[in-house]
Structures are given as structure tokens and as C-alpha cells.
Short mmCIF file of C-alpha atoms and ligand atoms in Angstrom, two decimals:
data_model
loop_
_atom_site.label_atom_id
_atom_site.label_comp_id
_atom_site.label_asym_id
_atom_site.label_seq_id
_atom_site.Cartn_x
_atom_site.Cartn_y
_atom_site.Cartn_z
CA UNK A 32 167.64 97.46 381.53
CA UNK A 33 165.28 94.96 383.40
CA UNK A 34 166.94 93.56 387.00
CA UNK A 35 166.16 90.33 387.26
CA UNK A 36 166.19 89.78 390.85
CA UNK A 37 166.63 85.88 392.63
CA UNK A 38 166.06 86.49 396.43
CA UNK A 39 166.47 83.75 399.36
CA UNK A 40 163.99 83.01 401.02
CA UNK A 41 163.15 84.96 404.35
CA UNK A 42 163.56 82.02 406.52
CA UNK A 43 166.92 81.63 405.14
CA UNK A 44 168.32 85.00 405.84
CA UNK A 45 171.56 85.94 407.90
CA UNK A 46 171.14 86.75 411.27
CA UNK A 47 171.78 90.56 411.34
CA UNK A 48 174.52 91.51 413.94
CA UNK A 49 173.68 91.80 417.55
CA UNK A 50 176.20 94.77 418.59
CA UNK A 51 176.30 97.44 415.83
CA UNK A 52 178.54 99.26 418.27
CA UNK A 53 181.51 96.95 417.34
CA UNK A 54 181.12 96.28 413.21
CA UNK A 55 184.68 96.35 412.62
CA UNK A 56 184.99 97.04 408.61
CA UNK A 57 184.45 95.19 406.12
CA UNK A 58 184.27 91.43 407.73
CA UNK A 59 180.14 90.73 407.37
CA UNK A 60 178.47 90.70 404.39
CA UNK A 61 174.64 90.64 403.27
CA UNK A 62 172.23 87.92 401.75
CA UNK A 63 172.51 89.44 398.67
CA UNK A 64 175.03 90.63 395.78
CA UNK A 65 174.36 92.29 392.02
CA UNK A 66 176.24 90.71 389.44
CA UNK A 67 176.51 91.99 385.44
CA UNK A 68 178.69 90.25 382.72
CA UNK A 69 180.41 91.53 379.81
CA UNK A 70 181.84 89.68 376.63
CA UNK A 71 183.16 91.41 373.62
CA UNK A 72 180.74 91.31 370.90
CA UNK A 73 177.60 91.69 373.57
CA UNK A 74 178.71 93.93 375.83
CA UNK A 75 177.63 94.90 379.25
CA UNK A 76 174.37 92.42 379.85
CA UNK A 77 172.21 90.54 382.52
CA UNK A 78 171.84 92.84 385.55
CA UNK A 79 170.93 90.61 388.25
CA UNK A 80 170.48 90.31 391.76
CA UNK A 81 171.43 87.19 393.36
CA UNK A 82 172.07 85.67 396.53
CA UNK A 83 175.17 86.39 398.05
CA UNK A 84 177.98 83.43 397.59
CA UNK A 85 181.17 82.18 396.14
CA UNK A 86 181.88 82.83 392.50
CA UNK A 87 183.69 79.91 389.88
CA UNK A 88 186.15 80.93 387.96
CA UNK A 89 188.62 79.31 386.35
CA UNK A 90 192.13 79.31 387.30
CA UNK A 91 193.58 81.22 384.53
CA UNK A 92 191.36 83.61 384.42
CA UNK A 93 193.34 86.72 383.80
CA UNK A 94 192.09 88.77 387.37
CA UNK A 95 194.36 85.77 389.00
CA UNK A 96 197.57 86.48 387.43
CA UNK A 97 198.10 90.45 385.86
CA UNK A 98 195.23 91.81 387.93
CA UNK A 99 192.94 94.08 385.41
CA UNK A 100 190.37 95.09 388.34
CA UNK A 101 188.77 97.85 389.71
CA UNK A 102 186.79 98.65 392.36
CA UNK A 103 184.82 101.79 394.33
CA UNK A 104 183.77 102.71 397.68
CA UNK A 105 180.79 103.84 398.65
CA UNK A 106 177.72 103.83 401.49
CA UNK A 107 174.23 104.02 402.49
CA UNK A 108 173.11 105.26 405.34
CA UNK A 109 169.68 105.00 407.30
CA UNK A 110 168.75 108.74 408.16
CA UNK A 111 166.36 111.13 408.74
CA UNK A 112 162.89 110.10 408.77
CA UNK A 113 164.21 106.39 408.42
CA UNK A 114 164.90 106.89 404.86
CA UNK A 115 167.97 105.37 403.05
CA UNK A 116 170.87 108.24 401.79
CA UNK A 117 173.76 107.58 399.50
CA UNK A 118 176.36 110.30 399.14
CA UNK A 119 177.53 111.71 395.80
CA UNK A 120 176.70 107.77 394.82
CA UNK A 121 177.37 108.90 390.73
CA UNK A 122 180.78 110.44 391.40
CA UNK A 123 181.74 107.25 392.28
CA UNK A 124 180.39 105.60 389.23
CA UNK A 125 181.86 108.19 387.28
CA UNK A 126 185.60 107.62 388.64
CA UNK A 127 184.91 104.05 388.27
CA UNK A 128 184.28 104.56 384.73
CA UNK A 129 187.79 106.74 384.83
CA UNK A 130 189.78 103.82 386.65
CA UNK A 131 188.15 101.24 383.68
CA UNK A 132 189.72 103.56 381.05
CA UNK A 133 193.01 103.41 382.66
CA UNK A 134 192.97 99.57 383.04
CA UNK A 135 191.36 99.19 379.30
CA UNK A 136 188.22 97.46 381.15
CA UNK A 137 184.86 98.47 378.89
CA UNK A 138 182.91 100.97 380.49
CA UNK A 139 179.73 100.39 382.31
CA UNK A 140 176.59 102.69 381.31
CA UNK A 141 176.35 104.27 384.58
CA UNK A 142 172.78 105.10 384.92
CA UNK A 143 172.02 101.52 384.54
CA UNK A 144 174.66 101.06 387.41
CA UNK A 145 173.26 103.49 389.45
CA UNK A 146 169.49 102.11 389.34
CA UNK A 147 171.29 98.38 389.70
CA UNK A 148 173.21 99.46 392.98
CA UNK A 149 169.87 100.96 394.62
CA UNK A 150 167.81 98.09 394.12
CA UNK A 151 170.45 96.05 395.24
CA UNK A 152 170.09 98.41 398.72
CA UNK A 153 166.54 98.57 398.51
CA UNK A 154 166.56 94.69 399.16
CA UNK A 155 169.52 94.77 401.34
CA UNK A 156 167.94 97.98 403.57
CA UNK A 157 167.28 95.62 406.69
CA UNK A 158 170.86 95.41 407.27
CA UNK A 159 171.18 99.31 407.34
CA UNK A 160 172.92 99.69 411.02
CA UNK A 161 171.68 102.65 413.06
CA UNK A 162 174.27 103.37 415.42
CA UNK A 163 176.20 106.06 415.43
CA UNK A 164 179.08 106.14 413.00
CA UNK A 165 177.76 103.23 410.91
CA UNK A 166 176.56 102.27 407.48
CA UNK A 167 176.36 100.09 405.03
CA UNK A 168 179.51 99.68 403.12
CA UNK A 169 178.97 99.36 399.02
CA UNK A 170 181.77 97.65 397.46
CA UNK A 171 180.87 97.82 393.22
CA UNK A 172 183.82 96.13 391.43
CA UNK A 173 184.89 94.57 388.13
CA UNK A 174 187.17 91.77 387.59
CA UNK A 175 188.51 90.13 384.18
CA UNK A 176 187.53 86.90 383.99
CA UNK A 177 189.05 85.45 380.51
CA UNK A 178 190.80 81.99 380.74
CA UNK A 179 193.82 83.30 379.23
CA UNK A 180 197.49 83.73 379.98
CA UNK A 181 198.98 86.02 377.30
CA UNK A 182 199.51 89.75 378.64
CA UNK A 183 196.12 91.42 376.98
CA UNK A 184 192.88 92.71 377.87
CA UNK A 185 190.16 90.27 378.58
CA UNK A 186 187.12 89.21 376.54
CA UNK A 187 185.04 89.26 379.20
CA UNK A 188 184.59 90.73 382.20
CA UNK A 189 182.23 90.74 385.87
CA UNK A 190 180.91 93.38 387.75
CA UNK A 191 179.24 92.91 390.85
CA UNK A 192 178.57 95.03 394.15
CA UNK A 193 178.74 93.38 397.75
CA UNK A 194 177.97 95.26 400.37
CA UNK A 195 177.85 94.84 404.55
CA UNK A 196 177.58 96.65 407.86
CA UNK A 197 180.58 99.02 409.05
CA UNK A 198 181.52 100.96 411.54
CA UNK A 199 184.48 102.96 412.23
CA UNK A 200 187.61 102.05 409.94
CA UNK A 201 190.29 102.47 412.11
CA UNK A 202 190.47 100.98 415.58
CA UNK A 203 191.10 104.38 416.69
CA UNK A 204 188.25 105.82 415.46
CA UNK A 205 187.68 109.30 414.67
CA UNK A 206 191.27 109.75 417.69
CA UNK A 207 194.10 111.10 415.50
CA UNK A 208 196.47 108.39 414.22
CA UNK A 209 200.07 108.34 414.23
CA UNK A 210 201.77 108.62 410.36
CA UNK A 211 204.68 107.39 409.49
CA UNK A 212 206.37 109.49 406.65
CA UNK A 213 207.69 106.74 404.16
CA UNK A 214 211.01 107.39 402.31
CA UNK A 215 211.83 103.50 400.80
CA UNK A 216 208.76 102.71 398.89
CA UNK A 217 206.54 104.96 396.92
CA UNK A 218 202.74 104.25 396.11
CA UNK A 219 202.05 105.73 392.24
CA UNK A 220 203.97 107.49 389.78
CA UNK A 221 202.95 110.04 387.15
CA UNK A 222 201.87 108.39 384.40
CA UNK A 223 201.24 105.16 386.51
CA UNK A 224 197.63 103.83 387.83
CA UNK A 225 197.93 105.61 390.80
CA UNK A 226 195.03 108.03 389.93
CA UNK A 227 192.95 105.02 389.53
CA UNK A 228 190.94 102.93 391.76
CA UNK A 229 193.04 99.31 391.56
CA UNK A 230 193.95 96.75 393.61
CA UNK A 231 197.61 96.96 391.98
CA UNK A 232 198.05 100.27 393.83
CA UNK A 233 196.77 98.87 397.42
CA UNK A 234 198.99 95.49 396.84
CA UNK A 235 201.95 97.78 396.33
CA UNK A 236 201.27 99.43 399.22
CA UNK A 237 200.98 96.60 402.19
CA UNK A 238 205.06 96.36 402.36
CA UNK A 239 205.15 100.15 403.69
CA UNK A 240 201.98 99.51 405.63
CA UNK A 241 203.08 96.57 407.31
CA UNK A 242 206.99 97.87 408.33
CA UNK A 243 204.78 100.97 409.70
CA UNK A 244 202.70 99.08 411.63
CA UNK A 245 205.22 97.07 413.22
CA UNK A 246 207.30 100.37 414.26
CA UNK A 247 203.93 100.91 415.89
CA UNK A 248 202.41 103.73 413.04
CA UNK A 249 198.84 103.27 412.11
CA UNK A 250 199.74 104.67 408.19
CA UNK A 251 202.46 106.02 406.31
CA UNK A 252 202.31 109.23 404.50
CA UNK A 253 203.35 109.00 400.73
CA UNK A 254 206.31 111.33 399.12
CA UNK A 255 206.53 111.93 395.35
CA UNK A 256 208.21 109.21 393.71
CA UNK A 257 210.61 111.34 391.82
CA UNK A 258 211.16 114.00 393.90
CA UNK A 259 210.52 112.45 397.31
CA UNK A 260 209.91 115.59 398.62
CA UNK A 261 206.18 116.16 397.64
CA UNK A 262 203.25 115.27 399.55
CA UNK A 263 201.36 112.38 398.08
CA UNK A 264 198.07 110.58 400.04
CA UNK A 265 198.12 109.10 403.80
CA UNK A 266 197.69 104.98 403.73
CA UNK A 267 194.97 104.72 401.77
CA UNK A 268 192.99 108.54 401.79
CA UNK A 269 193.93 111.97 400.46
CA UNK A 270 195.73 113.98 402.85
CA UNK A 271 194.73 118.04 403.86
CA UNK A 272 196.88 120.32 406.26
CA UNK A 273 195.99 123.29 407.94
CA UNK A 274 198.82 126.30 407.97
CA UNK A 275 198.50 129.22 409.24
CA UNK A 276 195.01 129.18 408.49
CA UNK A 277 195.33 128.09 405.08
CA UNK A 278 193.70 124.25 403.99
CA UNK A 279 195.81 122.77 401.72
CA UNK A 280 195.64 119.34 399.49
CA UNK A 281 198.00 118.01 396.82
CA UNK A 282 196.97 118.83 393.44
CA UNK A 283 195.33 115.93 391.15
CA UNK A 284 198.57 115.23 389.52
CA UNK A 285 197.68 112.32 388.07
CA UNK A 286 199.53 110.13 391.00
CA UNK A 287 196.79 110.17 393.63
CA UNK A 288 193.42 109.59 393.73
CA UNK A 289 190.72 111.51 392.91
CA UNK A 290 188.68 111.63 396.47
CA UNK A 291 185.04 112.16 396.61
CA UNK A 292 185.54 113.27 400.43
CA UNK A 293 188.69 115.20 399.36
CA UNK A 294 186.30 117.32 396.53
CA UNK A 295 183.44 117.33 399.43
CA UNK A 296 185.97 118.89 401.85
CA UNK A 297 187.14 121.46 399.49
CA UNK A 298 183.66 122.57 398.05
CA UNK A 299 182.91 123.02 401.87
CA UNK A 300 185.37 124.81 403.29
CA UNK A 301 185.62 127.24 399.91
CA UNK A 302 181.42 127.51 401.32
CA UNK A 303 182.88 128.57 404.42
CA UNK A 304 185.17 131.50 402.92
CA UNK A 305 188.39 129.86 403.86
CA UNK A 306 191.50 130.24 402.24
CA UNK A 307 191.76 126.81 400.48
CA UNK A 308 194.59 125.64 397.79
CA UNK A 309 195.02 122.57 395.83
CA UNK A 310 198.77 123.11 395.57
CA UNK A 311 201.83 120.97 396.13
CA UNK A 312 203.88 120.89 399.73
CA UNK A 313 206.51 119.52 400.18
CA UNK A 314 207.81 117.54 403.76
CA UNK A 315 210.15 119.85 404.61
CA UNK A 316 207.42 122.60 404.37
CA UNK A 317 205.27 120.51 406.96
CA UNK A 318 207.91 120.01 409.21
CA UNK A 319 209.11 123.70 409.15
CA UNK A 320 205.53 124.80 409.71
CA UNK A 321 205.44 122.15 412.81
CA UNK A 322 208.57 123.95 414.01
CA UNK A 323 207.36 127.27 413.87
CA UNK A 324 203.99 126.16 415.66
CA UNK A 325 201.81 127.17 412.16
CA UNK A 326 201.18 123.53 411.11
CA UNK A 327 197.35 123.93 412.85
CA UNK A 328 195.96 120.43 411.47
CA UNK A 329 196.51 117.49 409.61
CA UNK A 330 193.66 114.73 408.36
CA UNK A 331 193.47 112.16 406.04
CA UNK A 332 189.99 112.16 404.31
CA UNK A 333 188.06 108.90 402.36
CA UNK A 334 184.54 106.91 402.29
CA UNK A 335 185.90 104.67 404.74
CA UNK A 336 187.32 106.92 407.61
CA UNK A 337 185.52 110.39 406.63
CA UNK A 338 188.06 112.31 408.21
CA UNK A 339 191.27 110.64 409.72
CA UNK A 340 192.65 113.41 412.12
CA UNK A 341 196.56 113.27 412.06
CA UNK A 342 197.93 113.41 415.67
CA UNK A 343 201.58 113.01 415.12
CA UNK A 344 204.08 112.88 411.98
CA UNK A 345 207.53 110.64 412.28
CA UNK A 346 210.48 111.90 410.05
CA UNK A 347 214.04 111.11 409.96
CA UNK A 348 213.76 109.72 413.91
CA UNK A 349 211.69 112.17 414.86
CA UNK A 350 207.80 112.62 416.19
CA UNK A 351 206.24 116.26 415.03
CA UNK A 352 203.14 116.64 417.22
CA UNK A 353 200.41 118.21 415.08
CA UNK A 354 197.42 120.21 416.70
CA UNK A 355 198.42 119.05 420.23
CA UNK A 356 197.74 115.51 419.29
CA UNK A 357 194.39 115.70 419.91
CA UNK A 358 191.37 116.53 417.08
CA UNK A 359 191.34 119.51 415.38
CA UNK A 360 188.56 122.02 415.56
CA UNK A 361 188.40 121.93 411.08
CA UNK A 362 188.48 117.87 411.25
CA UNK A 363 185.75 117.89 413.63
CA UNK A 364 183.57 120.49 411.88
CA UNK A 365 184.00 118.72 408.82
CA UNK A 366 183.15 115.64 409.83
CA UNK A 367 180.47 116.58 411.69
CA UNK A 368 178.89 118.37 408.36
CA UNK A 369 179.38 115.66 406.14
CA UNK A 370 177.96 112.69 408.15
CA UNK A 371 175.05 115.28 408.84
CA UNK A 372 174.86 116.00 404.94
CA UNK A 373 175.11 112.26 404.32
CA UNK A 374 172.64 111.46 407.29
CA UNK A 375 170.00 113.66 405.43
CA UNK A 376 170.29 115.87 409.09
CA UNK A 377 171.97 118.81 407.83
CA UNK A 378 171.25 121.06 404.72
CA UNK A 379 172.55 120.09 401.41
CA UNK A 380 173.31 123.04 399.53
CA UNK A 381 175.34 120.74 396.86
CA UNK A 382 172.56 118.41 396.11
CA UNK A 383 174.91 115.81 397.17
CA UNK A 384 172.33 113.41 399.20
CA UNK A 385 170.38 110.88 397.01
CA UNK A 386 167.41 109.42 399.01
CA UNK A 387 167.35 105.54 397.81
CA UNK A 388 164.64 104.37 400.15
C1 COI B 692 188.53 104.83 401.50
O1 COI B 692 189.09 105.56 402.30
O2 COI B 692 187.36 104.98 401.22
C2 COI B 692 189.27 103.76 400.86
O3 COI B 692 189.46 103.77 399.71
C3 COI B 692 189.72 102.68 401.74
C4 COI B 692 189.29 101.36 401.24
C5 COI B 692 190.32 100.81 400.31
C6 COI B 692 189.01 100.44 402.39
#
């Protein structure tokens, strides 16, 4: 599929930002922004790069009011050699795809995707931080867009990627974060969305967020919605614990979502001989192994963050400290081997790193 490709004109670029040390996430954006349409009847059509702006849509389209959307996260990186590296970029696309199927959005032909969202960074590469810890965020998303107010899928749809300059997604940085275990709300069900990559499932979420924040917690950690026992995901990333020298992750249930880092992680440490399970645990399990001094590590892991090392976990009135509260040897040699993977620094032996420019 041809790209057409509208570009501003250099005099009319952003400025880039002066300190790369302090990006924040997620606030700047680029000069530029690929955008593809869909209609029934036509299907996915007109790849094209544009400069980046506000969209017009029309107030009843249906994104506005039952929210059929999804979205991905993803980056590129300026490493070795100067070149450009994306990580795992067609797992991504591939979930995406996943999360349209849930949300009865038509799916997009993901090779096209693909070659769309590297020329889109290919023309973009100038805003490519180089700091340390930074990237360029990749935000591909799809939005209905049908003037319509009956409960259906739309007729037609948009897909476009924006992406910017980040740096580290918490304000603590890679310093373990204090979790809040959440027993009122819930984030996903079985047999809800919560598998898929929505913006229903991160709405739902701000009211636990918010009440954690303000009791001074930087995330909460999710509990089964039946049971409210199992572990679920940590704010917004899949969660890992280290016991007694075994890793452990909740299994893809069908509640949480399936994490590109989280798969990365395993594959890795499995590479490393270690005693890994995707199996559930429960938070009585994690607080018994805090009381007998086996609970060795806790961190939350996601494109954003990497690896979010857990320094202490809040239940029933109580703080559990975990690993001392300080980072844990695992969360450091992980994330020290994937940003090296990703920064085209360290070897690759999964053929993860895709070299876009
Ligand atoms: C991630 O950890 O990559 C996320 O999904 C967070 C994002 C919603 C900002």
C-alpha cells in the first residue's frame, strides 16, 4: 500500500526539547502523525502521513459516547551505531489486532501497519532523545468515528499513530514504588475486556488510582474480581514476584493483559535456567511469604516503565517491606538486559530488535 506522505516544511518544525533529562511522559508530541480510515464496504484505505494536529469529528461520533477504541504502546529507540531500534514492534500489532476482535473494530493488515509506523519514525527520527532512559514513545490507536447514537459497531473507523519524546514514567523512576493492594474496586473480569488494550479498562481504573494516590501510594495492585484473593496486574503493568527463588506471574486468564515485557521477562529468565511459573497467587500467599522473609522481589513490568521495582505492599493497615525496599538484584538485571536488547547494545538471541533506521 503506497504512503502518501504531506510533510511541513523544515522551517516550520517544533523546536525539539532542550533538557532530555526531564521528558516527563507523554506531554510533547512530534510534527508529524499517520492516519488510515476505514468504512464498511472499502475497508482499511489511505495510509498517510500528515502533519501533526487536531482532528474534526463530529459530536456523535460513537468513540464520544460507548467508547469502541483501542490503542498500543510501543518505542523507538536511537542505539548502537546511531541506528533506530523498535522492540518486538509486531507483537504489538498483533495484540492490537486481538484487542480489535474483542471490541468488534475490523482488523488492520498488519504488515501494512508495520511498514506505515516505520516511515512514520523514519521522518520523525530527529526527535529520537539520546539520554539515558529515553525514547520515543509510539502511541498507534483506533477510534470509531460513526455519527451515530444507537448501541452498535461503527461504519467507519480511524487509525492513527502519534508519537513523542519520553523519559522515565514514574516520577520515581526506576526507585521501587509503594502499592497499594485494592479491595473496593476491581479492574477486569473473566469474560470482560480486560485482556484487551482499551481505554474502558484504564477509565475504570482512575477511581482506585486516584484514592491510592491520595493515601500517598504510587499504584494499586489488582485482586481477582470474584475471588478477591488472586493476584491480578499493578496500576497499569503485569505484576512478577520473586519467592524463594521462584519468578512467578499470573496466568493469562483472560482478565489481564497480555504484556510484551511480561513475555520478554519470562523468555529471559527461562534463558537464564530459573525456576519460572505462570501460575496464580493469591494475597495471602504474598503476604505469608513477606512474613517468613521468602518474598525476595516484587516488579511491575510494561513499555512504559520496563520494570517497576515494588518497594513496599499495604494490606489491611499494614506496610509489607519487599526486598528491603530498595531494587532488587532480578529487577535490575532485567532491566538492564532489555534496554540493552532494545538499545541494539546487548545480544539478541530472540530476534526481538528490528533496526528501523
Ligand atoms: C505500559 O506500561 O506500557 C502501559 O500500558 C502504560 C500506558 C497506558 C501509559
Amino acid at each position: 500500500m503506497n504512503i502518501a506522505k504531506t510533510l511541513k516544511p523544515k522551517d516550520q518544525l517544533k523546536p525539539k526539547p532542550a533538557d532530555e533529562n526531564n521528558l516527563g511522559f507523554g506531554r510533547i508530541f512530534t510534527d508529524h502523525m499517520l492516519l488510515m480510515d476505514y468504512q464498511t464496504g472499502k475497508g482499511w484505505h489511505n495510509p498517510r502521513v500528515e502533519p501533526y494536529g487536531p482532528f474534526t469529528l463530529d459530536p456523535a461520533a460513537m468513540i464520544f459516547h460507548y467508547g469502541q477504541e483501542v490503542f498500543e504502546g510501543l518505542k523507538a529507540y536511537r542505539g548502537e551505531g546511531g541506528h533506530v531500534y523498535m522492540f518486538r514492534p509486531a507483537a504489538n500489532i498483533e495484540r492490537m489486532n486481538r484487542s480489535c476482535d474483542r471490541l468488534c473494530i475490523p482488523a488492520l493488515p498488519n504488515e501494512v501497519v508495520l511498514e506505515a509506523m516505520y516511515e512514520l519514525i523514519r521522518v520523525e527520527q530527529d526527535w529520537i532523545p539520546r539520554a539515558e532512559g529515553t525514547s520515543l514513545y509510539v502511541r498507534p490507536t483506533i477510534i470509531a468515528t460513526e455519527a451515530c447514537l444507537g448501541v452498535k459497531t461503527s461504519a467507519t473507523y480511524l487509525f492513527y499513530i502519534i508519537t513523542g519524546p519520553v523519559g522515565a514514567y514514574y516520577a520515581e523512576g526506576f526507585n521501587p514504588v509503594r502499592i497499594w493492594v485494592e479491595e473496593k474496586y476491581v479492574r477486569a473480569a473473566i469474560g470482560g475486556t480486560g485482556e484487551a488494550k482499551t481505554s474502558g479498562n484504564y477509565a475504570s481504573s482512575l477511581k482506585a488510582a486516584t484514592e491510592a494516590h491520595e493515601k500517598g501510594f504510587t499504584q494499586v495492585l489488582w485482586l481477582n474480581a470474584c475471588d478477591r484473593q488472586s493476584i491480578e496486574e499493578v496500576g497499569t503493568m503485569n505484576i512478577f514476584f520473586k519467592i524463594a527463588g521462584e519468578v512467578i506471574t499470573s496466568p493469562l486468564d483472560g482478565s489481564i493483559l497480555p504484556g510484551v515485557t511480561r513475555d520478554s521477562v519470562l523468555a529471559l529468565c527461562r534463558h537464564w535456567g530459573m525456576n519460572v511459573s505462570e501460575r496464580q497467587l493469591t494475597i495471602d500467599d504474598i503476604i505469608a511469604a513477606a512474613k517468613a522473609g521468602t518474598l525476595e522481589e516484587a516488579f511491575g513490568t510494561g513499555t512504559a516503565a520496563v520494570i517497576s521495582p515494588v518497594g513496599s505492599i499495604h494490606f489491611k493497615g499494614q506496610d509489607y517491606q519487599v526486598a528491603d525496599g530498595q531494587t532488587g538484584a532480578l529487577s535490575l538485571k532485567l532491566y538492564d538486559e532489555i534496554t540493552g536488547i532494545q538499545l541494539g547494545k546487548k545480544p539478541d538471541p530472540f530476534g526481538w530488535v528490528v533496526k528501523v533506521a
